[in-house]
């Protein structure tokens, strides 16, 4: 103890502390006395610690006994020899003879035995483990390094250990390092943190709570593998856990806790005593050092680490390269990047050191003036005044180990200055938009390659009119500037310039857009701009209010006509002919000529509306009650009863039990109820029509009677879910159901392109225009008009019969897929019109056509098992057509070549994404559901979000989406329809499964006689250090 105190005194005489203590020869006597006084104070502190030690030794008695037993067991010759043999087998045996300082052979043997004992003791105490990996002996340890920081005289100081004295051997180890301790295997670093403070510097848990503040965000783990100074024959793998702990001096003072034992608040050196697990005692000498000195040493070690792994450290700080210090701060303090060792990046078996950076890229989307715009950062101004041209989305660098979902609110708050409360109200994350990719390229600021891990996600602004977004450039879509951090030298603050740019992936376009839609959007934007201009105070003072009002009125009139393009094209202005009488002609002759022109050169529906076809009042648009027709019990009805309003009815299962009468069974349940009431044809006529219709559906794999029922069921479900069915009159429903049941009648398993290329008689008959659709519609009415016992429309008034026929023809022709995108485009434009509503017959007709189109391809949104069966059937038809095209010597149509159909998963996924989703997204923006949730994995969630009620044939609920105009921007009322909640979700889920469920795809290909695609290559092997 005396030797240790003397050595400590000599060391203290050389110390320079923040308090200015110094000692040495030639200094005044007062300074020497001050040093002696400090030594005396430390001796008193040692005595105090000795008294406390006696109490603490009793508490640690059991643990010391266990550890002593472990150490004593470790000294047995058998265990040491066993450990020695294991090391020798890996070529890392400790030498039998080492050079001792005294040259004494006995001393050499002692050193050899002690080395093995130390290694064995570490293993027994679970602070190290030895493993043989690929014939190499590895020693693995976990170290906790604590950076204890305190503010002293306005500057940041860190606690470092300057000396350590072993009281049993009087050995002194001089070094400067932060507070460290080995972590026992299986222990959490926080537990080790508390034990380290208590056992190494004598701070008990209550004092830790009152004094210390752990910076959880600073926690960092690094890995190294190198030869140990204690065991040079072994490679030691060290997992270093680093964390910053701050001393809250003011908090301790308020709590009445004295920090003199830590040398605070003056920053004096101090001494502590530690009792080790094996009973040994050590004295630790601590000093407070400016953090910059600590950093310089750590940066030096960091540079050695990089250099040992092939990084040219000399390139740091040269030219455009950042300094090694900046790299260290980025990795270890800011944690904005990490160091990773990856195998075989360049095709070799060596490890390459990579800098890994995690980025969050956000596409912030808002609807502004009928257009989807995306937020883009155009410029950045750094704290030194430099300007950077970026032109990128919102990009935020993630810290090591952070999850982007947890970071996003903070990122928007820091960079865009949007409070989290406003984010919760107005921002919606589009979960299905999340993508992840990795990009490896050379760093621009460091002599090391960087692996960029990028998460990209879309955030939709649901309420652009919120007052909290006024500084966000909304709702006008104006450019704005935001400040991030503090501006000033070395503050890392910056200014961001943001603009709202046109978005290529407009939801109204999805994957396509027509010139018609662009024209309508342009007119809507012009209307908004003129409207905003009229609201300016200067407009009236300049006398522009009247011209602007007239311009706005004309633009709105033009927009109303363009958005209802079909009606405008059908109507012909006869005002000139009506207002002027032909020379030499009487008024009666002029009227007759006008009627002739309208009847023969325009659509004649206007005449029907004027009553030229029937002098009785039409019932086509009236909504009234429906009487039930007594049903003839058909096989399979029990599977449908009570489930007509369920999306996921297994029609193929019903067809298998219906003895080939699936169409009669379903048709009687959904159509028969109108036979005795509105149609007045009788139940026998309805059944006879259904029997004849079913006989005309051929036994194709896909286009058969079951498909007609499936399409009718899904179309009817969609019509109910968006509120159309309840707004239709009884005759409109009859026309809708008949069109659905007849839309593929007499289909022979080939498409229009095949008919045209083979000069099929139908193609010649219909001049290559909607060949099959025209045939289906014509066949429907041939059946109806072929015999009065089949004519369900025979008892209707002439005008009503004409209207029913017109709607059936329209609906069947709308299933022509060659006009799929044009139909969606017109529907989107019409949907944005302010006067769009279910009270207008033309809008109901358009919706009915869209619902039937959805039912026709709706199997893609069925539960996975049902969807797969329908997909296999349509693929079989395609392959059969391709086989016939080969026999005829014709070019094989797309997706019909049996030798090129192995990529079934991607083709089905593409069909869902590019054909189905645009249609269902357009339908999903309209109406609320009043039905049961479709069965499946989302049923529980749907039942919690919305209440669904079973709806009959005569629903009275009518939902009309409203469009409001506010601050110069229209916004449709947002509703979560069943199409949005379930069908679109199911479509995306099925699309994903086509690329993930390789077993199902291969099974289908095998059953179709197609070779499966080759297996994907295994991923590259990587390891992290």
PDB file of N, CA, C and O in Angstrom, residues 267 401 488 507 571 589 727 729 863 911 1000-1001:
ATOM      1  N   UNK A 267     -13.442  19.522 -11.374  1.00  0.00           N
ATOM      2  CA  UNK A 267     -12.698  18.715 -12.336  1.00  0.00           C
ATOM      3  C   UNK A 267     -11.396  18.193 -11.780  1.00  0.00           C
ATOM      4  O   UNK A 267     -10.410  18.065 -12.526  1.00  0.00           O
ATOM      5  N   UNK A 401     -29.320   1.620 -37.059  1.00  0.00           N
ATOM      6  CA  UNK A 401     -30.283   0.861 -36.282  1.00  0.00           C
ATOM      7  C   UNK A 401     -31.661   1.471 -36.205  1.00  0.00           C
ATOM      8  O   UNK A 401     -32.557   0.874 -35.589  1.00  0.00           O
ATOM      9  N   UNK A 488     -25.385  29.021 -38.823  1.00  0.00           N
ATOM     10  CA  UNK A 488     -24.182  29.624 -38.260  1.00  0.00           C
ATOM     11  C   UNK A 488     -22.987  28.740 -38.521  1.00  0.00           C
ATOM     12  O   UNK A 488     -23.111  27.578 -38.942  1.00  0.00           O
ATOM     13  N   UNK A 507     -52.821   9.399 -59.747  1.00  0.00           N
ATOM     14  CA  UNK A 507     -53.769   8.314 -59.517  1.00  0.00           C
ATOM     15  C   UNK A 507     -54.844   8.276 -60.577  1.00  0.00           C
ATOM     16  O   UNK A 507     -55.423   7.240 -60.858  1.00  0.00           O
ATOM     17  N   UNK A 571     -75.801  14.732 -78.969  1.00  0.00           N
ATOM     18  CA  UNK A 571     -76.750  15.809 -79.211  1.00  0.00           C
ATOM     19  C   UNK A 571     -76.330  16.635 -80.425  1.00  0.00           C
ATOM     20  O   UNK A 571     -75.162  16.965 -80.592  1.00  0.00           O
ATOM     21  N   UNK A 589     -94.288  20.408 -92.626  1.00  0.00           N
ATOM     22  CA  UNK A 589     -93.235  19.785 -93.433  1.00  0.00           C
ATOM     23  C   UNK A 589     -91.864  19.954 -92.779  1.00  0.00           C
ATOM     24  O   UNK A 589     -91.029  19.053 -92.795  1.00  0.00           O
ATOM     25  N   UNK A 727     -80.020   2.791 -56.570  1.00  0.00           N
ATOM     26  CA  UNK A 727     -80.494   3.953 -57.313  1.00  0.00           C
ATOM     27  C   UNK A 727     -81.093   3.577 -58.656  1.00  0.00           C
ATOM     28  O   UNK A 727     -81.694   4.423 -59.325  1.00  0.00           O
ATOM     29  N   UNK A 729     -83.710   1.807 -61.305  1.00  0.00           N
ATOM     30  CA  UNK A 729     -85.098   1.346 -61.349  1.00  0.00           C
ATOM     31  C   UNK A 729     -85.112  -0.157 -61.565  1.00  0.00           C
ATOM     32  O   UNK A 729     -84.086  -0.776 -61.874  1.00  0.00           O
ATOM     33  N   UNK A 863     -60.541 -14.444 -53.203  1.00  0.00           N
ATOM     34  CA  UNK A 863     -59.523 -15.104 -52.370  1.00  0.00           C
ATOM     35  C   UNK A 863     -58.572 -15.938 -53.224  1.00  0.00           C
ATOM     36  O   UNK A 863     -58.944 -16.449 -54.288  1.00  0.00           O
ATOM     37  N   UNK A 911     -50.969  -8.283 -65.320  1.00  0.00           N
ATOM     38  CA  UNK A 911     -52.389  -8.113 -65.659  1.00  0.00           C
ATOM     39  C   UNK A 911     -53.143  -7.436 -64.516  1.00  0.00           C
ATOM     40  O   UNK A 911     -53.962  -6.541 -64.742  1.00  0.00           O
ATOM     41  N   UNK A1000     -47.161 -22.831 -56.312  1.00  0.00           N
ATOM     42  CA  UNK A1000     -48.446 -22.782 -57.023  1.00  0.00           C
ATOM     43  C   UNK A1000     -48.234 -22.555 -58.518  1.00  0.00           C
ATOM     44  O   UNK A1000     -48.872 -23.195 -59.356  1.00  0.00           O
ATOM     45  N   UNK A1001     -47.335 -21.634 -58.867  1.00  0.00           N
ATOM     46  CA  UNK A1001     -47.075 -21.353 -60.271  1.00  0.00           C
ATOM     47  C   UNK A1001     -46.550 -22.604 -60.974  1.00  0.00           C
ATOM     48  O   UNK A1001     -47.017 -22.956 -62.073  1.00  0.00           O
TER      49      UNK A1001
END
